[in-house]
Amino acid sequence: MEQQFWHDRWETNDLGFHQDEFHPLLVKHWGNLNVASGGGVFVPLCGKSRDMAWLAEQGHDVLGVELSEIAVRSFFDEQRLSAARSEAGPFTSYKSDHIQIFCGDFFLLTTELMTGLTGDISAVFDRASLIAMPADMRIKYVNKLKDLLLPGVQILLINLHYEEGRINPPPYRVHDDEVNALYEPWCDVELLEESETVVKGHVCAEFAYRLQVK
Ligand SMILES: C[S@@+](CC[C@H](N)C(=O)[O-])C[C@H]1O[C@@H](n2cnc3c(N)ncnc32)[C@H](O)[C@@H]1O
């Protein structure tokens, strides 16, 4: 998926993926991860997701990364948070008390850039991030996450299933087999729940996985 595709989506306010409510599977299952209050939570491809505010309310320091400056500025405006702006390598960092967003390309993140920013990253929340990318990028994305995360880090991954051809991606269809192939070599994988959601007017199965880096 080209970066321009996402810039265009933000410029034209074509944001069908954005949810005004906190994600129900996040609210329901976050407790199952037993992430210590104060533990840093990484939200890759974060958009302007309100879930970051929910995570901060649970006592976490949140680090997001997002390509679009429109998304980042909208997030802080909508949450009525003021954010200090600074340069951090190839990123522009926006930081409020408990939420920091790196504006730039996820694939340029390094452990050096992440170290000491939100304390240690204890957990990751991935909603509409893995499934925002086509198959070749998903491999790159998961390899990057693997490079960035330490053993013991937990990932709450939200995945979708829908009938082939029903929805014009993104979101992409990612089978359970692919989730297992991508994560099992370096994570313990546990399916927490299957529920339903509506995407682009179609009812889809939605899955919550708990992954833990080995
Ligand atoms: C489907 S949206 C999901 C946003 C968010 N996770 C949510 O639940 O609302 C995908 C987001 O990833 C961002 N994005 C796409 N490619 C990216 C990249 N290489 N680095 C950082 N952000 C990226 C897009 O701008 C978009 O906001």
Coordinates of N, CA and C and ligand atoms in Angstrom, one line a residue:
M1 N 0.9 -1.2 0.0 CA 0.0 0.0 0.0 C 0.9 1.2 0.0
E2 N 0.7 2.1 -1.0 CA 1.6 3.2 -1.1 C 1.2 4.3 0.0
Q3 N 2.2 5.0 0.4 CA 2.0 6.0 1.4 C 1.0 7.1 1.0
Q4 N 1.1 7.4 -0.4 CA 0.2 8.4 -0.9 C -1.3 8.0 -0.7
F5 N -1.6 6.7 -0.8 CA -2.9 6.3 -0.6 C -3.5 6.8 0.7
W6 N -2.6 6.6 1.8 CA -3.1 7.0 3.1 C -3.1 8.5 3.3
H7 N -2.1 9.2 2.7 CA -2.1 10.7 2.7 C -3.4 11.2 2.1
D8 N -3.8 10.6 1.0 CA -5.0 11.0 0.3 C -6.3 10.8 1.2
R9 N -6.3 9.6 1.9 CA -7.4 9.3 2.7 C -7.6 10.4 3.8
W10 N -6.4 10.8 4.4 CA -6.5 11.8 5.4 C -6.9 13.2 4.8
E11 N -6.3 13.5 3.7 CA -6.6 14.8 3.1 C -8.1 15.0 2.7
T12 N -8.7 13.8 2.3 CA -10.1 13.9 1.8 C -11.0 13.5 2.9
N13 N -10.5 13.3 4.1 CA -11.3 12.9 5.3 C -12.1 11.6 5.0
D14 N -11.5 10.7 4.3 CA -12.1 9.4 3.9 C -11.7 8.3 4.9
L15 N -12.3 8.4 6.1 CA -11.8 7.7 7.3 C -12.7 6.6 7.8
G16 N -13.3 5.8 6.9 CA -14.2 4.7 7.3 C -13.6 3.8 8.4
F17 N -12.3 3.7 8.5 CA -11.7 2.9 9.5 C -11.8 3.5 10.9
H18 N -11.9 4.8 11.0 CA -11.8 5.4 12.3 C -13.1 5.2 13.1
Q19 N -12.9 4.8 14.4 CA -14.1 4.6 15.2 C -14.1 5.6 16.3
D20 N -15.4 6.1 16.5 CA -15.6 7.1 17.6 C -15.6 6.4 19.0
E21 N -15.9 5.1 19.0 CA -16.0 4.4 20.3 C -14.7 3.7 20.6
F22 N -14.4 3.5 21.9 CA -13.3 2.7 22.2 C -13.5 1.3 21.6
H23 N -12.5 0.6 21.2 CA -12.7 -0.7 20.5 C -13.2 -1.7 21.6
P24 N -14.4 -2.4 21.3 CA -14.9 -3.2 22.4 C -14.0 -4.4 22.8
L25 N -13.2 -4.9 21.8 CA -12.4 -6.1 22.2 C -11.1 -5.6 23.0
L26 N -10.7 -4.3 22.8 CA -9.7 -3.8 23.6 C -10.2 -3.7 25.0
V27 N -11.3 -3.0 25.2 CA -11.9 -2.8 26.5 C -12.1 -4.1 27.2
K28 N -12.6 -5.1 26.5 CA -12.9 -6.4 27.1 C -11.7 -7.2 27.5
H29 N -10.7 -7.2 26.6 CA -9.6 -8.2 26.8 C -8.3 -7.6 27.3
W30 N -8.2 -6.3 27.4 CA -6.9 -5.7 27.8 C -6.5 -6.3 29.2
G31 N -7.5 -6.4 30.1 CA -7.2 -7.0 31.4 C -6.6 -8.3 31.4
N32 N -6.9 -9.1 30.3 CA -6.3 -10.5 30.2 C -4.8 -10.5 29.9
L33 N -4.3 -9.3 29.5 CA -2.9 -9.3 29.2 C -2.1 -9.0 30.4
N34 N -2.8 -8.5 31.5 CA -2.0 -8.2 32.7 C -0.8 -7.3 32.5
V35 N -1.0 -6.3 31.7 CA 0.1 -5.4 31.5 C 0.2 -4.4 32.7
A36 N 1.3 -4.3 33.3 CA 1.5 -3.5 34.5 C 1.1 -2.0 34.2
S37 N 0.3 -1.4 35.1 CA 0.0 0.0 35.0 C 1.3 0.8 34.9
G38 N 1.4 1.7 34.0 CA 2.7 2.4 33.8 C 3.6 1.7 32.8
G39 N 3.3 0.5 32.4 CA 4.0 -0.1 31.3 C 3.7 0.6 30.0
G40 N 4.7 0.7 29.1 CA 4.5 1.5 27.9 C 3.8 0.6 26.9
V41 N 2.9 1.2 26.1 CA 2.1 0.5 25.1 C 2.4 1.2 23.7
F42 N 2.7 0.4 22.8 CA 3.0 0.8 21.4 C 1.8 0.6 20.5
V43 N 1.4 1.6 19.8 CA 0.3 1.5 18.9 C 0.8 1.8 17.5
P44 N 1.2 0.8 16.7 CA 1.7 1.1 15.3 C 0.5 1.5 14.4
L45 N 0.8 2.4 13.5 CA -0.2 2.8 12.5 C -1.4 3.3 13.2
C46 N -1.2 4.3 14.1 CA -2.2 4.6 15.1 C -3.4 5.4 14.6
G47 N -3.2 6.1 13.5 CA -4.3 7.0 13.0 C -4.5 8.1 14.1
K48 N -5.8 8.3 14.4 CA -6.2 9.2 15.5 C -7.0 8.5 16.4
S49 N -6.7 7.2 16.6 CA -7.5 6.3 17.4 C -7.7 6.7 18.8
R50 N -9.0 6.8 19.2 CA -9.3 7.1 20.6 C -8.8 6.0 21.6
D51 N -8.5 4.9 21.0 CA -8.0 3.8 21.9 C -6.7 4.2 22.6
M52 N -6.0 5.1 22.0 CA -4.7 5.6 22.7 C -5.1 6.3 24.0
A53 N -6.2 7.1 23.9 CA -6.6 7.8 25.1 C -7.1 6.8 26.2
W54 N -7.8 5.8 25.7 CA -8.3 4.8 26.7 C -7.1 4.1 27.4
L55 N -6.1 3.8 26.6 CA -4.9 3.1 27.2 C -4.2 4.0 28.2
A56 N -4.1 5.3 27.8 CA -3.5 6.3 28.7 C -4.3 6.4 30.0
E57 N -5.7 6.3 29.9 CA -6.5 6.3 31.1 C -6.3 5.1 32.0
Q58 N -5.8 4.0 31.4 CA -5.5 2.8 32.2 C -4.2 2.9 32.9
G59 N -3.5 4.0 32.7 CA -2.2 4.3 33.4 C -1.0 4.0 32.6
H60 N -1.2 3.8 31.3 CA 0.0 3.5 30.4 C 0.5 4.7 29.8
D61 N 1.8 4.7 29.5 CA 2.4 5.7 28.6 C 2.3 5.1 27.2
V62 N 1.8 5.8 26.3 CA 1.5 5.3 24.9 C 2.4 5.9 23.9
L63 N 2.9 5.1 23.0 CA 3.7 5.5 21.9 C 3.0 5.1 20.6
G64 N 2.6 6.0 19.8 CA 2.0 5.7 18.5 C 3.0 6.1 17.4
V65 N 2.8 5.5 16.2 CA 3.5 5.9 15.0 C 2.5 6.0 13.9
E66 N 2.5 7.1 13.2 CA 1.5 7.4 12.2 C 2.1 8.3 11.1
L67 N 1.8 7.9 9.9 CA 2.3 8.6 8.7 C 1.8 10.0 8.5
S68 N 0.5 10.2 8.8 CA -0.1 11.4 8.4 C -0.1 12.5 9.5
E69 N 0.4 13.7 9.2 CA 0.4 14.7 10.2 C -1.0 15.2 10.5
I70 N -1.9 15.1 9.5 CA -3.3 15.5 9.7 C -3.8 14.6 10.9
A71 N -3.5 13.3 10.8 CA -4.1 12.4 11.8 C -3.5 12.7 13.2
V72 N -2.2 13.0 13.2 CA -1.6 13.3 14.5 C -2.1 14.5 15.2
R73 N -2.2 15.6 14.4 CA -2.7 16.9 14.9 C -4.2 16.7 15.3
S74 N -5.0 16.0 14.5 CA -6.4 15.8 14.8 C -6.5 15.0 16.1
F75 N -5.6 14.0 16.3 CA -5.7 13.3 17.6 C -5.6 14.2 18.8
F76 N -4.5 15.0 18.8 CA -4.3 15.8 20.0 C -5.4 16.9 20.1
D77 N -5.9 17.5 19.0 CA -6.9 18.5 19.0 C -8.2 17.8 19.6
E78 N -8.6 16.7 19.0 CA -9.9 16.1 19.5 C -9.8 15.6 20.9
Q79 N -8.6 15.2 21.4 CA -8.5 14.8 22.8 C -8.3 16.0 23.7
R80 N -8.2 17.2 23.1 CA -7.9 18.4 23.9 C -6.7 18.3 24.7
L81 N -5.6 17.8 24.0 CA -4.3 17.7 24.7 C -3.3 18.6 23.9
S82 N -2.5 19.3 24.7 CA -1.5 20.0 24.0 C -0.2 19.1 23.9
A83 N 0.4 19.2 22.8 CA 1.6 18.3 22.5 C 2.8 19.2 22.1
A84 N 3.9 18.8 22.8 CA 5.2 19.5 22.4 C 5.7 18.8 21.1
R85 N 6.2 19.6 20.2 CA 6.7 19.1 18.9 C 8.2 19.2 18.9
S86 N 8.8 18.1 18.4 CA 10.3 18.1 18.3 C 10.7 17.1 17.2
E87 N 11.9 17.2 16.8 CA 12.4 16.2 15.8 C 13.0 15.0 16.5
A88 N 12.8 13.9 16.0 CA 13.4 12.6 16.5 C 13.8 11.8 15.3
G89 N 15.1 11.9 14.9 CA 15.5 11.2 13.7 C 14.7 11.6 12.5
P90 N 14.2 10.6 11.8 CA 13.3 10.9 10.6 C 11.9 11.2 11.0
F91 N 11.6 11.3 12.3 CA 10.2 11.5 12.7 C 10.0 12.9 13.3
T92 N 8.8 13.4 13.2 CA 8.4 14.5 14.1 C 7.6 14.0 15.2
S93 N 8.1 14.3 16.4 CA 7.5 13.7 17.6 C 6.5 14.8 18.2
Y94 N 5.3 14.3 18.6 CA 4.3 15.1 19.2 C 4.1 14.4 20.6
K95 N 4.3 15.2 21.7 CA 4.2 14.5 23.0 C 3.4 15.3 24.0
S96 N 2.4 14.7 24.5 CA 1.7 15.2 25.7 C 2.1 14.4 26.9
D97 N 1.5 14.6 28.0 CA 2.0 13.9 29.3 C 2.2 12.4 29.1
H98 N 1.2 11.7 28.6 CA 1.2 10.3 28.6 C 1.1 9.7 27.2
I99 N 1.0 10.5 26.2 CA 0.9 10.0 24.8 C 1.8 10.7 23.9
Q100 N 2.6 9.9 23.2 CA 3.6 10.5 22.3 C 3.3 9.8 20.9
I101 N 3.3 10.6 19.9 CA 3.1 10.0 18.5 C 4.3 10.5 17.7
F102 N 4.9 9.5 17.0 CA 6.0 9.7 16.0 C 5.3 9.9 14.7
C103 N 5.4 11.0 14.1 CA 4.8 11.2 12.8 C 5.8 10.8 11.7
G104 N 5.6 9.8 10.9 CA 6.5 9.3 9.9 C 6.3 7.9 9.6
D105 N 7.2 7.3 9.0 CA 7.1 5.9 8.4 C 7.4 4.9 9.5
F106 N 6.5 4.0 9.9 CA 6.7 2.9 10.8 C 8.0 2.2 10.5
F107 N 8.3 2.0 9.2 CA 9.4 1.1 8.8 C 10.8 1.8 9.1
L108 N 10.7 3.0 9.5 CA 12.0 3.7 9.8 C 12.3 3.7 11.4
L109 N 11.3 3.1 12.1 CA 11.6 3.0 13.6 C 12.8 2.2 13.9
T110 N 13.5 2.5 15.0 CA 14.6 1.7 15.5 C 14.4 1.6 17.0
T111 N 15.1 0.6 17.5 CA 15.1 0.4 19.0 C 15.6 1.6 19.6
E112 N 16.7 2.2 19.0 CA 17.3 3.4 19.6 C 16.3 4.5 19.8
L113 N 15.5 4.7 18.8 CA 14.5 5.8 18.8 C 13.4 5.5 19.9
M114 N 13.1 4.2 20.1 CA 12.0 3.9 21.0 C 12.5 3.8 22.5
T115 N 13.8 3.5 22.7 CA 14.3 3.3 24.0 C 14.2 4.6 24.8
G116 N 13.6 4.4 26.0 CA 13.6 5.5 27.0 C 12.5 6.5 26.7
L117 N 11.7 6.2 25.7 CA 10.7 7.2 25.4 C 9.4 7.0 26.2
T118 N 9.0 5.8 26.3 CA 7.7 5.5 27.1 C 8.1 4.5 28.2
G119 N 9.3 4.6 28.7 CA 9.7 3.5 29.5 C 9.9 2.3 28.6
D120 N 9.9 1.1 29.1 CA 10.0 -0.1 28.2 C 8.6 -0.3 27.7
I121 N 8.6 -0.7 26.4 CA 7.3 -1.1 25.8 C 7.0 -2.5 26.4
S122 N 5.8 -2.6 27.0 CA 5.3 -3.8 27.6 C 4.3 -4.5 26.8
A123 N 3.6 -3.7 25.9 CA 2.5 -4.3 25.1 C 2.3 -3.5 23.9
V124 N 1.6 -4.1 22.9 CA 1.3 -3.5 21.6 C -0.2 -3.7 21.4
F125 N -0.8 -2.7 20.9 CA -2.2 -2.8 20.4 C -2.3 -2.6 18.9
D126 N -2.7 -3.6 18.2 CA -2.7 -3.6 16.8 C -4.2 -3.8 16.3
R127 N -4.8 -2.7 16.0 CA -6.2 -2.7 15.4 C -6.1 -2.0 14.0
A128 N -6.4 -2.7 13.0 CA -6.4 -2.2 11.6 C -5.0 -1.7 11.2
S129 N -4.0 -2.4 11.7 CA -2.6 -2.1 11.3 C -2.1 -3.2 10.4
L130 N -1.9 -4.4 10.9 CA -1.5 -5.6 10.1 C -2.4 -5.7 8.9
I131 N -3.7 -5.5 9.1 CA -4.7 -5.8 8.0 C -4.8 -4.5 7.1
A132 N -4.1 -3.5 7.4 CA -4.1 -2.3 6.5 C -3.1 -2.5 5.3
M133 N -2.3 -3.6 5.4 CA -1.2 -3.8 4.4 C -1.4 -5.1 3.6
P134 N -1.0 -5.0 2.3 CA -1.0 -6.2 1.5 C 0.1 -7.2 2.0
A135 N 0.0 -8.4 1.4 CA 0.7 -9.6 2.0 C 2.2 -9.3 2.1
D136 N 2.9 -8.7 1.0 CA 4.3 -8.5 1.1 C 4.7 -7.5 2.2
M137 N 3.9 -6.5 2.4 CA 4.1 -5.5 3.5 C 3.9 -6.1 4.8
R138 N 2.9 -7.1 4.9 CA 2.6 -7.7 6.2 C 3.9 -8.4 6.7
I139 N 4.6 -9.0 5.8 CA 5.8 -9.8 6.3 C 6.8 -8.8 6.8
K140 N 7.0 -7.7 6.0 CA 8.0 -6.6 6.5 C 7.6 -6.0 7.8
Y141 N 6.3 -5.8 8.0 CA 5.7 -5.2 9.2 C 6.0 -6.1 10.4
V142 N 5.7 -7.4 10.2 CA 5.9 -8.3 11.4 C 7.4 -8.5 11.7
N143 N 8.2 -8.5 10.6 CA 9.7 -8.6 10.9 C 10.2 -7.4 11.6
K144 N 9.6 -6.2 11.3 CA 10.0 -5.0 12.0 C 9.6 -5.0 13.4
L145 N 8.3 -5.4 13.7 CA 7.9 -5.5 15.1 C 8.8 -6.5 15.9
K146 N 9.1 -7.6 15.2 CA 10.0 -8.6 15.9 C 11.3 -7.9 16.3
D147 N 11.9 -7.1 15.4 CA 13.1 -6.4 15.7 C 13.0 -5.4 16.9
L148 N 11.8 -4.8 17.0 CA 11.6 -3.7 18.0 C 11.2 -4.2 19.4
L149 N 10.6 -5.5 19.5 CA 10.0 -5.9 20.7 C 10.9 -6.9 21.5
L150 N 10.9 -6.8 22.8 CA 11.7 -7.7 23.6 C 10.9 -8.9 24.1
P151 N 11.5 -10.0 24.5 CA 10.8 -11.1 25.0 C 9.9 -10.7 26.1
G152 N 8.7 -11.3 26.2 CA 7.7 -11.0 27.2 C 6.7 -10.0 26.8
V153 N 7.0 -9.2 25.8 CA 6.0 -8.2 25.4 C 4.8 -8.9 24.8
Q154 N 3.6 -8.3 25.2 CA 2.3 -8.9 24.7 C 1.7 -8.0 23.6
I155 N 1.1 -8.7 22.7 CA 0.4 -8.0 21.6 C -1.1 -8.3 21.6
L156 N -2.0 -7.3 21.7 CA -3.4 -7.6 21.4 C -3.6 -7.3 20.0
L157 N -3.9 -8.3 19.2 CA -4.1 -8.2 17.7 C -5.5 -8.4 17.4
I158 N -6.1 -7.4 16.7 CA -7.5 -7.6 16.2 C -7.4 -7.9 14.7
N159 N -8.1 -9.0 14.3 CA -8.1 -9.4 12.9 C -9.5 -9.5 12.4
L160 N -9.6 -9.5 11.1 CA -11.0 -9.6 10.5 C -11.0 -10.7 9.5
H161 N -12.2 -11.4 9.3 CA -12.4 -12.3 8.2 C -13.6 -11.9 7.5
Y162 N -13.6 -12.0 6.1 CA -14.8 -11.7 5.3 C -14.6 -12.5 4.1
E163 N -15.8 -12.8 3.4 CA -15.8 -13.6 2.2 C -15.0 -12.9 1.1
E164 N -14.2 -13.7 0.4 CA -13.3 -13.2 -0.7 C -14.2 -12.3 -1.6
G165 N -13.7 -11.1 -1.9 CA -14.4 -10.2 -2.9 C -15.4 -9.3 -2.3
R166 N -15.8 -9.6 -1.1 CA -16.9 -8.8 -0.5 C -16.5 -7.4 -0.2
I167 N -15.3 -7.2 0.2 CA -14.8 -5.9 0.6 C -13.6 -5.5 -0.3
N168 N -13.6 -4.3 -0.8 CA -12.4 -3.8 -1.5 C -11.3 -3.4 -0.5
P169 N -10.2 -4.1 -0.4 CA -9.2 -3.8 0.7 C -8.5 -2.5 0.4
P170 N -8.0 -1.9 1.5 CA -7.9 -2.4 2.9 C -9.3 -2.2 3.6
P171 N -9.6 -3.0 4.6 CA -8.7 -4.0 5.2 C -8.6 -5.3 4.4
Y172 N -7.4 -5.8 4.5 CA -7.1 -7.1 3.8 C -7.6 -8.3 4.6
R173 N -7.9 -9.4 3.9 CA -8.3 -10.6 4.5 C -7.0 -11.3 5.0
V174 N -6.9 -11.6 6.2 CA -5.7 -12.3 6.7 C -6.2 -13.6 7.5
H175 N -5.9 -14.7 6.9 CA -6.4 -16.0 7.5 C -5.7 -16.3 8.8
D176 N -6.3 -17.1 9.6 CA -5.7 -17.6 10.8 C -4.3 -18.2 10.5
D177 N -4.3 -19.0 9.4 CA -3.0 -19.7 9.1 C -1.9 -18.7 8.9
E178 N -2.3 -17.5 8.3 CA -1.2 -16.5 8.1 C -0.8 -15.9 9.4
V179 N -1.8 -15.6 10.2 CA -1.4 -15.1 11.6 C -0.5 -16.0 12.3
N180 N -0.8 -17.3 12.2 CA 0.1 -18.3 12.8 C 1.5 -18.3 12.2
A181 N 1.5 -18.3 10.9 CA 2.8 -18.4 10.2 C 3.6 -17.1 10.5
L182 N 3.0 -16.0 10.6 CA 3.7 -14.7 10.8 C 4.2 -14.6 12.2
Y183 N 3.4 -15.1 13.2 CA 3.8 -14.8 14.6 C 4.3 -16.0 15.4
E184 N 3.9 -17.2 15.0 CA 4.3 -18.4 15.8 C 5.8 -18.6 16.0
P185 N 6.6 -18.3 14.9 CA 8.0 -18.5 15.1 C 8.6 -17.7 16.2
W186 N 8.0 -16.6 16.6 CA 8.6 -15.8 17.7 C 7.6 -15.4 18.8
C187 N 6.4 -15.8 18.7 CA 5.4 -15.5 19.7 C 4.6 -16.7 20.1
D188 N 4.1 -16.7 21.4 CA 3.0 -17.7 21.7 C 1.7 -17.0 21.2
V189 N 0.9 -17.8 20.6 CA -0.3 -17.2 20.0 C -1.6 -17.9 20.6
E190 N -2.5 -17.0 21.1 CA -3.7 -17.5 21.7 C -4.9 -16.7 21.1
L191 N -5.9 -17.4 20.6 CA -7.1 -16.8 20.2 C -8.0 -16.5 21.4
L192 N -8.3 -15.3 21.6 CA -9.1 -14.9 22.8 C -10.6 -15.0 22.5
E193 N -11.0 -14.5 21.3 CA -12.4 -14.4 21.0 C -12.7 -14.1 19.6
E194 N -13.8 -14.7 19.1 CA -14.4 -14.3 17.8 C -15.7 -13.6 18.0
S195 N -15.8 -12.4 17.4 CA -17.1 -11.7 17.5 C -17.4 -11.2 16.1
E196 N -18.3 -10.2 16.1 CA -18.7 -9.7 14.7 C -18.5 -8.2 14.7
T197 N -18.3 -7.6 13.5 CA -18.3 -6.2 13.4 C -18.8 -5.9 12.0
V198 N -19.0 -4.6 11.7 CA -19.5 -4.2 10.3 C -18.4 -3.4 9.7
V199 N -18.0 -3.8 8.5 CA -16.9 -3.1 7.8 C -17.5 -2.8 6.4
K200 N -17.5 -1.5 6.0 CA -18.0 -1.0 4.7 C -19.4 -1.6 4.5
G201 N -20.2 -1.7 5.5 CA -21.6 -2.2 5.3 C -21.7 -3.7 5.4
H202 N -20.7 -4.4 5.6 CA -20.7 -5.9 5.6 C -20.4 -6.4 7.0
V203 N -21.2 -7.4 7.4 CA -20.9 -8.1 8.7 C -19.7 -8.9 8.5
C204 N -18.7 -8.8 9.3 CA -17.4 -9.6 9.3 C -17.2 -10.2 10.6
A205 N -16.4 -11.3 10.6 CA -16.0 -11.9 11.8 C -14.7 -11.1 12.3
E206 N -14.7 -10.9 13.6 CA -13.6 -10.1 14.1 C -12.9 -11.0 15.2
F207 N -11.6 -11.0 15.2 CA -10.9 -11.9 16.1 C -9.9 -11.1 17.0
A208 N -9.9 -11.5 18.3 CA -8.9 -10.9 19.2 C -7.9 -12.0 19.5
Y209 N -6.6 -11.7 19.3 CA -5.5 -12.6 19.6 C -4.6 -12.0 20.7
R210 N -4.2 -12.9 21.6 CA -3.1 -12.4 22.5 C -1.9 -13.1 22.1
L211 N -0.8 -12.3 21.8 CA 0.5 -12.9 21.4 C 1.5 -12.5 22.4
Q212 N 2.4 -13.3 22.7 CA 3.5 -12.9 23.7 C 4.8 -13.3 23.1
V213 N 5.7 -12.3 23.0 CA 7.0 -12.5 22.4 C 7.8 -13.5 23.2
K214 N 8.3 -14.6 22.5 CA 9.0 -15.7 23.3 C 10.4 -15.2 23.7
Ligands
LIG1 C1 -6.6 1.5 8.7 S1 -5.8 2.9 9.5 C2 -5.9 2.4 11.2 C3 -5.7 3.4 12.1 C4 -5.8 3.0 13.6 N1 -5.0 1.9 13.9 C5 -7.3 2.8 14.0 O1 -7.6 1.8 14.5 O2 -8.1 3.8 13.7 C6 -4.1 2.7 9.0 C7 -3.3 3.9 9.4 O3 -1.9 3.6 9.2 C8 -1.3 4.7 8.7 N2 -0.1 4.2 8.0 C9 -0.1 3.6 6.8 N3 1.2 3.2 6.4 C10 2.0 3.7 7.4 C11 3.4 3.7 7.7 N4 4.2 3.1 6.8 N5 3.9 4.2 8.8 C12 3.0 4.8 9.7 N6 1.7 4.9 9.5 C13 1.2 4.3 8.4 C14 -2.3 5.4 7.8 O4 -2.1 6.8 7.6 C15 -3.6 5.1 8.6 O5 -3.9 6.2 9.5

